[in-house]
Amino acid sequence: MRALLLRGGRVIDPAGGIDGAFDLLARDGEIAAIAPSRALPAPDDAELIDCAGRWILPGLIDPHVHLRDPGFPEKETIASGLRAAAAGGFTTVAAMANTNPVDDTPEIARYMIERARAAGGARLIPVSAVTRGLAGRELVDFAAMAAAGARLFSDDGIPIDDEAILSAACERAASVGFAISLHEEDRALTGHGCCHAGAVAKRLGVAGIPTAAEAARIRRDLAIAVGSGAPVHIAHISTAEGLALVRAARARGANVTCEAAPHHFTLDVAAFARYGPNAKMAPPLRSADDVAAIRAGLADGSIDMIATDHAAHDPGSKRMARFGALFPGDREAAPLAAADAEALAGAANGVVGLETALGLALELVHNRTIDAPRLAALMAANPARLLRLERQGTLMPGAFADITVIDPDAEWTVAPENFLSKSRNTPFGGRRLKGVAALTIVNGQIVSRAHRDQ
Ligand SMILES: [Zn+2]
């Protein structure tokens, strides 16, 4: 394997306490050296990469994706999902368990790891289900799943309704030392809701999902989980009220972290009125005040990391034949007929995100909501800590040579038809973004170069 010398870039590694002009030598899959710019002689066998004007970050890590493999190859496969991840600048993704079969046995976890190894590209960490079949009744074998490679436990997609099961699951998670990631929705309150409760839902004539659906469940789960000793992680937080609960629990010393998705810090419920199924997810796009609170949380440290919640869906699952024309994208939909309003609830939840997350996160840097080191903390260092990936999330010598080289100024237009993901379900088509992953390096090898259209 050829060594790589990345020269002349701005190296941003908050875990290593570095932000400045450094050269980086990657050899044999590891970071071999880091030194002030031009201080490293180029070894004869090294490929020299000019990084002038570029940012060099620890490889981005996404703690929450749905790759649909095994089970739903029409939506995504591990191979297509990991290619999309690499194109988006991610070197590692944590793949959720709501596959078919569910990732609730070591065999499925091993299948996912083997598929990922064969695919190349980004690395995959399997997320184990908490309960068998995601049915919420019987716990998986936590020790066996951890031994098979799982580094996070979650029934994501489905909340854990039974308090006793959640309590027992937290004890098991504490015993293996990995976090439990919680999808926070009280289904008695979400009902058949299509979008955030309020004026948009009323005008369209669809059922709404109240803030309380998230806040009530976070309040309950923190009360159960916090004393257990398990690291608790709140997935895709979407409301100011939910975030206030997390902040308060942490102020009392709770071992709790949380993540936010690009769609939740970029769009509010008004986007649902324009994009319908392609802006329908759980939890839903919230109010403008909620979006402001999520951005503030990313900036002030109360939100620890960015997660795409990449959820690939085919047009059939999204009922695009019925709803595509009703939600034109360039303007708001007209009020729906009662039968359409009801049918919309059946359109699958979720949006793809791997190929747009970095560009959307960079909007926060360009508009000075966060700085570049904070971006690296949110997208690399902190997810590495959640998953206990000791040799990732940093560029210190001895770490894996997982590196994301960013061209922060390259402007491009989101073109879903060019996604490497198999799915196109996004409300961001046509959006102008500034900044791309110029190079994605995994284990010292370049697995993706910018494929932007511009
Ligand atoms: Zn979820």
Coordinates of C-alpha atoms and ligand atoms in Angstrom, one line a residue:
M1 CA 0.0 0.0 0.0
R2 CA 1.4 3.4 -1.0
A3 CA 2.0 6.0 1.7
L4 CA 0.2 9.3 1.4
L5 CA 1.6 12.7 2.3
L6 CA -1.1 15.4 2.6
R7 CA 0.7 18.7 2.3
G8 CA -0.3 22.3 2.9
G9 CA -3.8 21.8 4.3
R10 CA -5.4 23.2 7.5
V11 CA -5.5 20.2 9.8
I12 CA -8.4 20.4 12.2
D13 CA -8.4 17.8 14.9
P14 CA -10.1 18.9 18.1
A15 CA -9.4 15.6 19.9
G16 CA -5.7 16.2 19.3
G17 CA -5.9 19.9 20.1
I18 CA -4.8 20.9 16.6
D19 CA -6.1 23.6 14.2
G20 CA -3.4 24.9 11.8
A21 CA -1.1 24.3 8.8
F22 CA 0.3 20.8 9.2
D23 CA 1.4 18.0 6.9
L24 CA 0.1 14.5 7.5
L25 CA 1.8 11.2 6.6
A26 CA -0.4 8.1 6.3
R27 CA 1.4 4.8 6.0
D28 CA 0.2 1.2 6.5
G29 CA -3.3 2.3 7.3
E30 CA -2.2 4.5 10.2
I31 CA -1.4 8.2 10.7
A32 CA 2.4 7.9 10.8
A33 CA 3.4 11.5 11.4
I34 CA 2.0 15.0 11.7
A35 CA 4.3 18.0 11.6
P36 CA 4.1 21.8 10.8
S37 CA 3.7 22.4 7.1
R38 CA 6.8 21.6 5.0
A39 CA 8.6 20.1 7.9
L40 CA 8.0 16.5 6.8
P41 CA 10.3 15.3 4.0
A42 CA 8.4 13.4 1.3
P43 CA 9.3 9.7 1.5
D44 CA 10.3 8.2 -1.9
D45 CA 7.3 5.8 -1.8
A46 CA 4.7 8.4 -0.9
E47 CA 2.0 9.9 -3.1
L48 CA 2.1 13.6 -2.6
I49 CA -1.3 15.3 -2.3
D50 CA -1.5 19.1 -2.4
C51 CA -4.0 20.2 0.1
A52 CA -3.6 24.0 -0.2
G53 CA -6.9 25.7 0.6
R54 CA -8.3 22.4 1.9
W55 CA -9.4 21.4 5.4
I56 CA -8.1 18.0 6.7
L57 CA -10.4 16.4 9.3
P58 CA -10.5 13.1 11.0
G59 CA -12.7 10.9 8.9
L60 CA -16.4 11.8 9.4
I61 CA -18.4 9.3 11.4
D62 CA -22.2 9.0 11.1
P63 CA -23.7 7.3 14.1
H64 CA -27.1 6.7 12.5
V65 CA -27.9 5.3 9.1
H66 CA -30.3 2.8 7.6
L67 CA -28.7 0.8 4.8
R68 CA -31.6 -1.6 4.3
D69 CA -29.4 -4.6 3.9
P70 CA -30.3 -7.4 4.5
G71 CA -33.8 -7.1 3.2
F72 CA -34.6 -4.2 1.0
P73 CA -32.2 -4.0 -1.9
E74 CA -34.6 -1.9 -4.0
K75 CA -34.0 0.9 -1.4
E76 CA -30.3 0.5 -0.6
T77 CA -27.6 -2.1 -0.1
I78 CA -24.5 -2.1 2.1
A79 CA -22.4 -1.6 -1.0
S80 CA -24.5 1.4 -2.4
G81 CA -24.9 2.9 1.1
L82 CA -21.1 2.8 1.8
R83 CA -20.4 4.3 -1.6
A84 CA -22.8 7.1 -0.8
A85 CA -21.2 7.5 2.6
A86 CA -17.7 7.8 1.1
A87 CA -18.9 10.3 -1.5
G88 CA -20.3 12.4 1.4
G89 CA -17.0 12.4 3.3
F90 CA -17.9 9.6 5.8
T91 CA -15.3 7.0 6.7
T92 CA -17.5 5.1 9.1
V93 CA -21.2 4.7 9.5
A94 CA -23.3 2.9 12.2
A95 CA -26.0 0.9 10.5
M96 CA -29.3 0.6 12.3
A97 CA -30.9 -2.8 13.0
N98 CA -34.3 -2.4 11.3
T99 CA -33.3 -4.7 8.4
N100 CA -35.0 -7.9 7.4
P101 CA -34.0 -10.1 9.2
V102 CA -33.5 -7.6 12.0
D103 CA -29.9 -7.3 13.3
D104 CA -30.7 -9.1 16.6
T105 CA -28.3 -12.1 16.2
P106 CA -24.5 -12.3 15.8
E107 CA -25.0 -13.9 12.4
I108 CA -26.7 -10.8 11.0
A109 CA -24.1 -8.5 12.6
R110 CA -21.3 -10.6 11.0
Y111 CA -23.1 -10.6 7.7
M112 CA -23.2 -6.7 7.7
I113 CA -19.5 -6.5 8.6
E114 CA -18.5 -9.0 5.9
R115 CA -20.6 -7.3 3.3
A116 CA -19.0 -4.0 4.2
R117 CA -15.5 -5.4 4.0
A118 CA -16.2 -6.8 0.6
A119 CA -17.7 -3.5 -0.6
G120 CA -14.7 -1.4 0.4
G121 CA -15.4 2.3 0.9
A122 CA -16.5 3.5 4.3
R123 CA -16.4 1.2 7.3
L124 CA -19.6 -0.1 8.9
I125 CA -20.4 -0.6 12.5
P126 CA -23.4 -2.7 13.1
V127 CA -26.0 -1.4 15.6
S128 CA -27.6 -4.2 17.5
A129 CA -31.3 -4.2 18.1
V130 CA -32.3 -3.9 21.8
T131 CA -35.2 -6.3 21.5
R132 CA -35.6 -9.4 19.3
G133 CA -37.4 -8.5 16.1
L134 CA -37.7 -4.9 17.4
A135 CA -40.8 -6.2 19.0
G136 CA -40.2 -4.5 22.3
R137 CA -40.6 -7.7 24.4
E138 CA -37.5 -9.8 24.7
L139 CA -33.9 -8.5 25.0
V140 CA -31.2 -9.5 22.6
D141 CA -28.0 -11.2 23.9
F142 CA -26.1 -7.9 24.5
A143 CA -22.8 -9.7 25.2
A144 CA -23.0 -11.8 22.1
M145 CA -23.9 -8.9 19.9
A146 CA -21.0 -6.8 21.3
A147 CA -18.7 -9.8 20.7
A148 CA -19.9 -9.9 17.1
G149 CA -19.0 -6.3 16.5
A150 CA -22.0 -4.2 17.6
R151 CA -20.9 -1.0 19.4
L152 CA -24.3 0.6 19.9
F153 CA -27.8 -0.7 20.8
S154 CA -31.0 0.6 19.4
D155 CA -34.5 -0.3 18.3
D156 CA -34.4 2.9 16.2
G157 CA -37.5 3.4 14.0
I158 CA -39.6 2.1 16.9
P159 CA -39.7 3.6 20.4
I160 CA -39.3 1.2 23.3
D161 CA -42.7 1.5 24.9
D162 CA -42.3 -0.9 27.9
E163 CA -40.6 0.8 30.8
A164 CA -39.4 -2.5 32.4
I165 CA -37.8 -3.6 29.1
L166 CA -36.1 -0.2 28.8
S167 CA -34.8 -0.4 32.3
A168 CA -33.5 -3.9 31.8
A169 CA -31.9 -2.9 28.5
C170 CA -30.0 -0.1 30.2
E171 CA -28.5 -2.5 32.7
R172 CA -27.4 -4.8 29.9
A173 CA -26.0 -1.9 27.9
A174 CA -24.1 -0.7 31.0
S175 CA -22.7 -4.2 31.5
V176 CA -21.2 -4.3 28.0
G177 CA -20.1 -0.7 28.1
F178 CA -21.8 0.5 25.0
A179 CA -24.5 3.2 24.7
I180 CA -28.2 2.7 24.0
S181 CA -29.6 5.0 21.4
L182 CA -33.3 5.9 21.9
H183 CA -35.9 6.9 19.3
E184 CA -38.0 9.2 21.3
E185 CA -41.7 9.2 20.3
D186 CA -44.8 8.5 22.3
R187 CA -46.9 6.7 19.8
A188 CA -50.1 7.5 21.6
L189 CA -49.3 11.2 20.8
T190 CA -47.8 10.8 17.3
G191 CA -50.9 8.8 16.1
H192 CA -51.3 9.0 12.4
G193 CA -49.6 12.4 12.2
C194 CA -47.9 13.4 9.0
C195 CA -46.0 16.5 10.1
H196 CA -45.5 18.9 13.0
A197 CA -48.8 19.9 14.7
G198 CA -49.7 23.5 13.9
A199 CA -50.8 25.8 11.1
V200 CA -49.3 23.7 8.3
A201 CA -51.0 20.5 9.4
K202 CA -54.3 22.4 9.8
R203 CA -54.1 24.0 6.4
L204 CA -53.2 20.8 4.6
G205 CA -55.8 18.9 6.5
V206 CA -53.4 16.2 7.8
A207 CA -53.0 15.0 11.4
G208 CA -50.2 16.7 13.3
I209 CA -47.5 15.4 15.6
P210 CA -47.1 17.5 18.8
T211 CA -43.9 18.5 20.4
A212 CA -45.1 16.6 23.4
A213 CA -44.7 13.3 21.5
E214 CA -40.9 13.8 21.7
A215 CA -40.6 15.7 25.0
A216 CA -42.8 13.4 27.0
R217 CA -40.9 10.3 25.9
I218 CA -37.5 11.9 26.5
R219 CA -38.6 12.9 30.0
R220 CA -39.8 9.4 30.8
D221 CA -36.7 7.7 29.3
L222 CA -34.2 10.0 31.1
A223 CA -36.0 9.2 34.4
I224 CA -35.6 5.4 33.7
A225 CA -32.2 5.4 32.0
V226 CA -30.1 7.9 33.9
G227 CA -29.6 6.0 37.1
S228 CA -28.7 2.8 35.3
G229 CA -25.1 3.6 34.6
A230 CA -25.6 3.0 30.9
P231 CA -24.4 5.7 28.4
V232 CA -27.7 7.0 27.0
H233 CA -27.9 8.6 23.6
I234 CA -30.9 10.5 22.3
A235 CA -31.3 10.0 18.6
H236 CA -32.4 12.8 16.2
I237 CA -33.5 15.4 18.7
S238 CA -36.0 17.8 17.0
T239 CA -37.6 20.0 19.6
A240 CA -36.4 22.9 21.9
E241 CA -38.3 21.3 24.7
G242 CA -36.7 17.9 24.2
L243 CA -33.3 19.5 24.1
A244 CA -34.0 21.4 27.3
L245 CA -34.6 18.1 29.1
V246 CA -31.3 16.7 27.9
R247 CA -29.5 19.8 28.9
A248 CA -31.1 19.7 32.4
A249 CA -30.3 16.0 32.9
R250 CA -26.7 16.6 31.9
A251 CA -26.4 19.5 34.3
R252 CA -27.3 17.0 37.0
G253 CA -24.4 14.8 35.9
A254 CA -26.3 12.3 33.7
N255 CA -24.3 10.3 31.2
V256 CA -26.4 11.3 28.3
T257 CA -25.5 12.5 24.7
C258 CA -27.7 13.5 21.8
E259 CA -27.5 13.9 18.0
A260 CA -29.3 16.1 15.5
A261 CA -29.9 15.5 11.8
P262 CA -29.2 18.0 9.0
H263 CA -32.8 18.2 8.0
H264 CA -33.8 19.2 11.6
F265 CA -31.2 22.0 11.7
T266 CA -31.9 23.2 8.2
L267 CA -35.6 23.0 7.5
D268 CA -38.8 23.7 9.4
V269 CA -42.3 22.4 8.8
A270 CA -42.9 24.8 5.9
A271 CA -40.8 22.5 3.8
F272 CA -43.2 19.7 4.4
A273 CA -45.9 21.7 2.8
R274 CA -43.8 21.9 -0.4
Y275 CA -42.1 18.5 -0.5
G276 CA -44.7 16.2 1.2
P277 CA -43.3 12.6 1.3
N278 CA -39.8 13.8 0.6
A279 CA -39.9 15.9 3.8
K280 CA -41.8 13.3 5.9
M281 CA -39.7 11.7 8.6
A282 CA -40.0 10.7 12.3
P283 CA -39.5 12.9 14.2
P284 CA -40.9 15.4 11.8
L285 CA -39.6 18.8 10.7
R286 CA -40.5 21.2 13.5
S287 CA -41.2 24.9 14.0
A288 CA -38.8 27.7 13.1
D289 CA -38.2 28.2 16.8
D290 CA -37.2 24.5 17.2
V291 CA -34.8 24.8 14.3
A292 CA -33.2 27.8 16.0
A293 CA -32.9 25.9 19.2
I294 CA -31.3 22.9 17.5
R295 CA -28.7 25.2 15.9
A296 CA -28.0 26.8 19.2
G297 CA -27.5 23.4 20.7
L298 CA -25.0 22.4 18.1
A299 CA -23.1 25.6 18.7
D300 CA -23.1 25.5 22.5
G301 CA -22.2 21.9 23.0
S302 CA -25.6 20.6 24.3
I303 CA -25.9 18.6 21.0
D304 CA -22.9 16.4 20.7
M305 CA -23.0 15.2 17.2
I306 CA -24.6 15.3 13.7
A307 CA -26.3 12.1 12.4
T308 CA -27.8 11.9 9.0
D309 CA -30.5 9.3 9.9
H310 CA -30.0 8.4 6.2
A311 CA -33.2 6.5 5.4
A312 CA -33.4 5.3 1.9
H313 CA -36.8 4.7 0.4
D314 CA -38.1 3.8 -3.1
P315 CA -40.7 5.9 -4.8
G316 CA -43.4 3.3 -4.1
S317 CA -42.9 3.3 -0.4
K318 CA -43.1 7.1 -0.5
R319 CA -46.3 6.9 -2.6
M320 CA -44.8 9.3 -5.1
A321 CA -47.2 8.3 -7.9
R322 CA -50.0 9.7 -5.8
F323 CA -48.3 12.6 -4.1
G324 CA -45.5 13.7 -6.4
A325 CA -47.8 16.1 -8.3
L326 CA -49.6 17.3 -5.2
F327 CA -46.3 18.4 -3.6
P328 CA -44.5 20.3 -6.4
G329 CA -41.5 21.4 -4.3
D330 CA -41.4 24.9 -5.8
R331 CA -44.5 26.0 -4.0
E332 CA -46.8 24.8 -1.2
A333 CA -49.4 22.1 -1.7
A334 CA -53.0 22.9 -1.8
P335 CA -55.2 21.6 1.0
L336 CA -55.6 17.8 0.6
A337 CA -58.8 15.9 0.0
A338 CA -59.6 13.8 3.1
A339 CA -58.7 10.5 1.4
D340 CA -55.3 11.9 0.4
A341 CA -54.7 13.3 3.9
E342 CA -55.3 9.9 5.3
A343 CA -53.2 8.1 2.6
L344 CA -50.2 10.4 3.2
A345 CA -49.9 9.0 6.7
G346 CA -49.0 5.7 5.1
A347 CA -46.1 7.1 3.1
A348 CA -42.8 5.8 4.5
N349 CA -40.8 8.1 6.9
G350 CA -37.3 9.2 6.3
V351 CA -34.9 11.0 3.9
V352 CA -31.5 10.2 2.5
G353 CA -28.7 12.3 3.9
L354 CA -25.3 10.8 3.4
E355 CA -24.5 12.9 0.3
T356 CA -25.8 16.2 1.6
A357 CA -24.9 16.2 5.3
L358 CA -21.5 17.7 5.0
G359 CA -22.6 20.5 2.7
L360 CA -25.5 21.3 5.0
A361 CA -23.3 21.3 8.1
L362 CA -20.9 23.6 6.3
E363 CA -23.7 26.1 5.9
L364 CA -23.5 26.4 9.7
V365 CA -19.8 27.1 9.4
H366 CA -20.2 29.6 6.6
N367 CA -22.9 31.5 8.4
R368 CA -20.8 31.4 11.6
T369 CA -23.2 29.4 13.7
I370 CA -20.3 27.0 14.5
D371 CA -16.6 27.1 13.7
A372 CA -14.6 24.5 11.8
P373 CA -13.2 22.7 14.9
R374 CA -16.7 22.4 16.2
L375 CA -17.8 20.8 12.9
A376 CA -15.0 18.3 13.4
A377 CA -16.1 17.6 16.9
L378 CA -19.7 17.1 15.8
M379 CA -19.0 14.9 12.8
A380 CA -15.9 13.0 13.9
A381 CA -14.5 13.2 17.4
N382 CA -17.8 12.9 19.3
P383 CA -19.3 10.1 17.3
A384 CA -16.1 8.2 17.7
R385 CA -16.4 8.6 21.5
L386 CA -20.0 7.4 21.4
L387 CA -19.0 4.3 19.5
R388 CA -15.8 3.9 21.5
L389 CA -13.6 3.9 18.4
E390 CA -10.4 4.8 20.1
R391 CA -8.3 5.0 16.9
Q392 CA -10.8 7.1 15.0
G393 CA -12.1 10.6 15.4
T394 CA -8.5 12.0 15.6
L395 CA -5.5 12.4 13.4
M396 CA -2.8 11.8 16.1
P397 CA -0.1 9.3 15.2
G398 CA -1.3 5.8 15.7
A399 CA -4.9 6.5 14.7
F400 CA -6.3 4.8 11.7
A401 CA -5.6 6.7 8.5
D402 CA -9.3 7.7 8.1
I403 CA -9.3 11.2 6.8
T404 CA -11.7 13.6 5.1
V405 CA -10.2 16.3 3.0
I406 CA -12.7 19.1 2.5
D407 CA -12.8 21.8 -0.1
P408 CA -14.8 24.4 1.9
D409 CA -15.4 26.8 -0.9
A410 CA -16.5 24.6 -3.8
E411 CA -20.1 25.4 -4.7
W412 CA -22.4 22.8 -6.1
T413 CA -26.0 22.0 -6.7
V414 CA -27.7 19.0 -5.0
A415 CA -28.7 16.7 -7.9
P416 CA -30.5 13.6 -6.5
E417 CA -30.3 11.9 -9.8
N418 CA -26.5 11.7 -9.3
F419 CA -26.6 10.2 -5.8
L420 CA -24.6 7.1 -5.3
S421 CA -27.3 6.0 -2.9
K422 CA -30.0 3.9 -4.6
S423 CA -32.7 6.3 -3.3
R424 CA -33.6 9.9 -4.1
N425 CA -35.9 10.8 -1.3
T426 CA -34.7 14.2 -0.3
P427 CA -36.1 17.7 0.0
F428 CA -32.7 19.2 -0.9
G429 CA -32.7 18.7 -4.6
G430 CA -31.6 21.9 -6.4
R431 CA -30.2 23.5 -3.3
R432 CA -26.9 25.3 -3.7
L433 CA -24.3 24.2 -1.2
K434 CA -20.8 25.4 -0.5
G435 CA -18.2 22.8 0.4
V436 CA -17.5 19.2 -0.5
A437 CA -15.5 16.2 0.5
A438 CA -12.7 16.5 -2.0
L439 CA -11.1 13.2 -0.8
T440 CA -12.3 10.5 1.5
I441 CA -9.5 8.3 2.8
V442 CA -10.2 5.0 4.7
N443 CA -7.3 2.9 6.1
G444 CA -4.8 5.0 4.1
Q445 CA -6.6 4.5 0.8
I446 CA -8.5 7.0 -1.2
V447 CA -12.1 5.7 -1.5
S448 CA -13.8 8.7 -3.0
R449 CA -12.9 11.9 -4.9
A450 CA -15.3 14.8 -5.3
H451 CA -17.9 13.9 -7.9
R452 CA -19.7 17.2 -7.8
D453 CA -21.4 18.5 -10.9
Q454 CA -21.0 22.3 -10.3
Ligands
ZN1 ZN -35.3 7.0 14.7

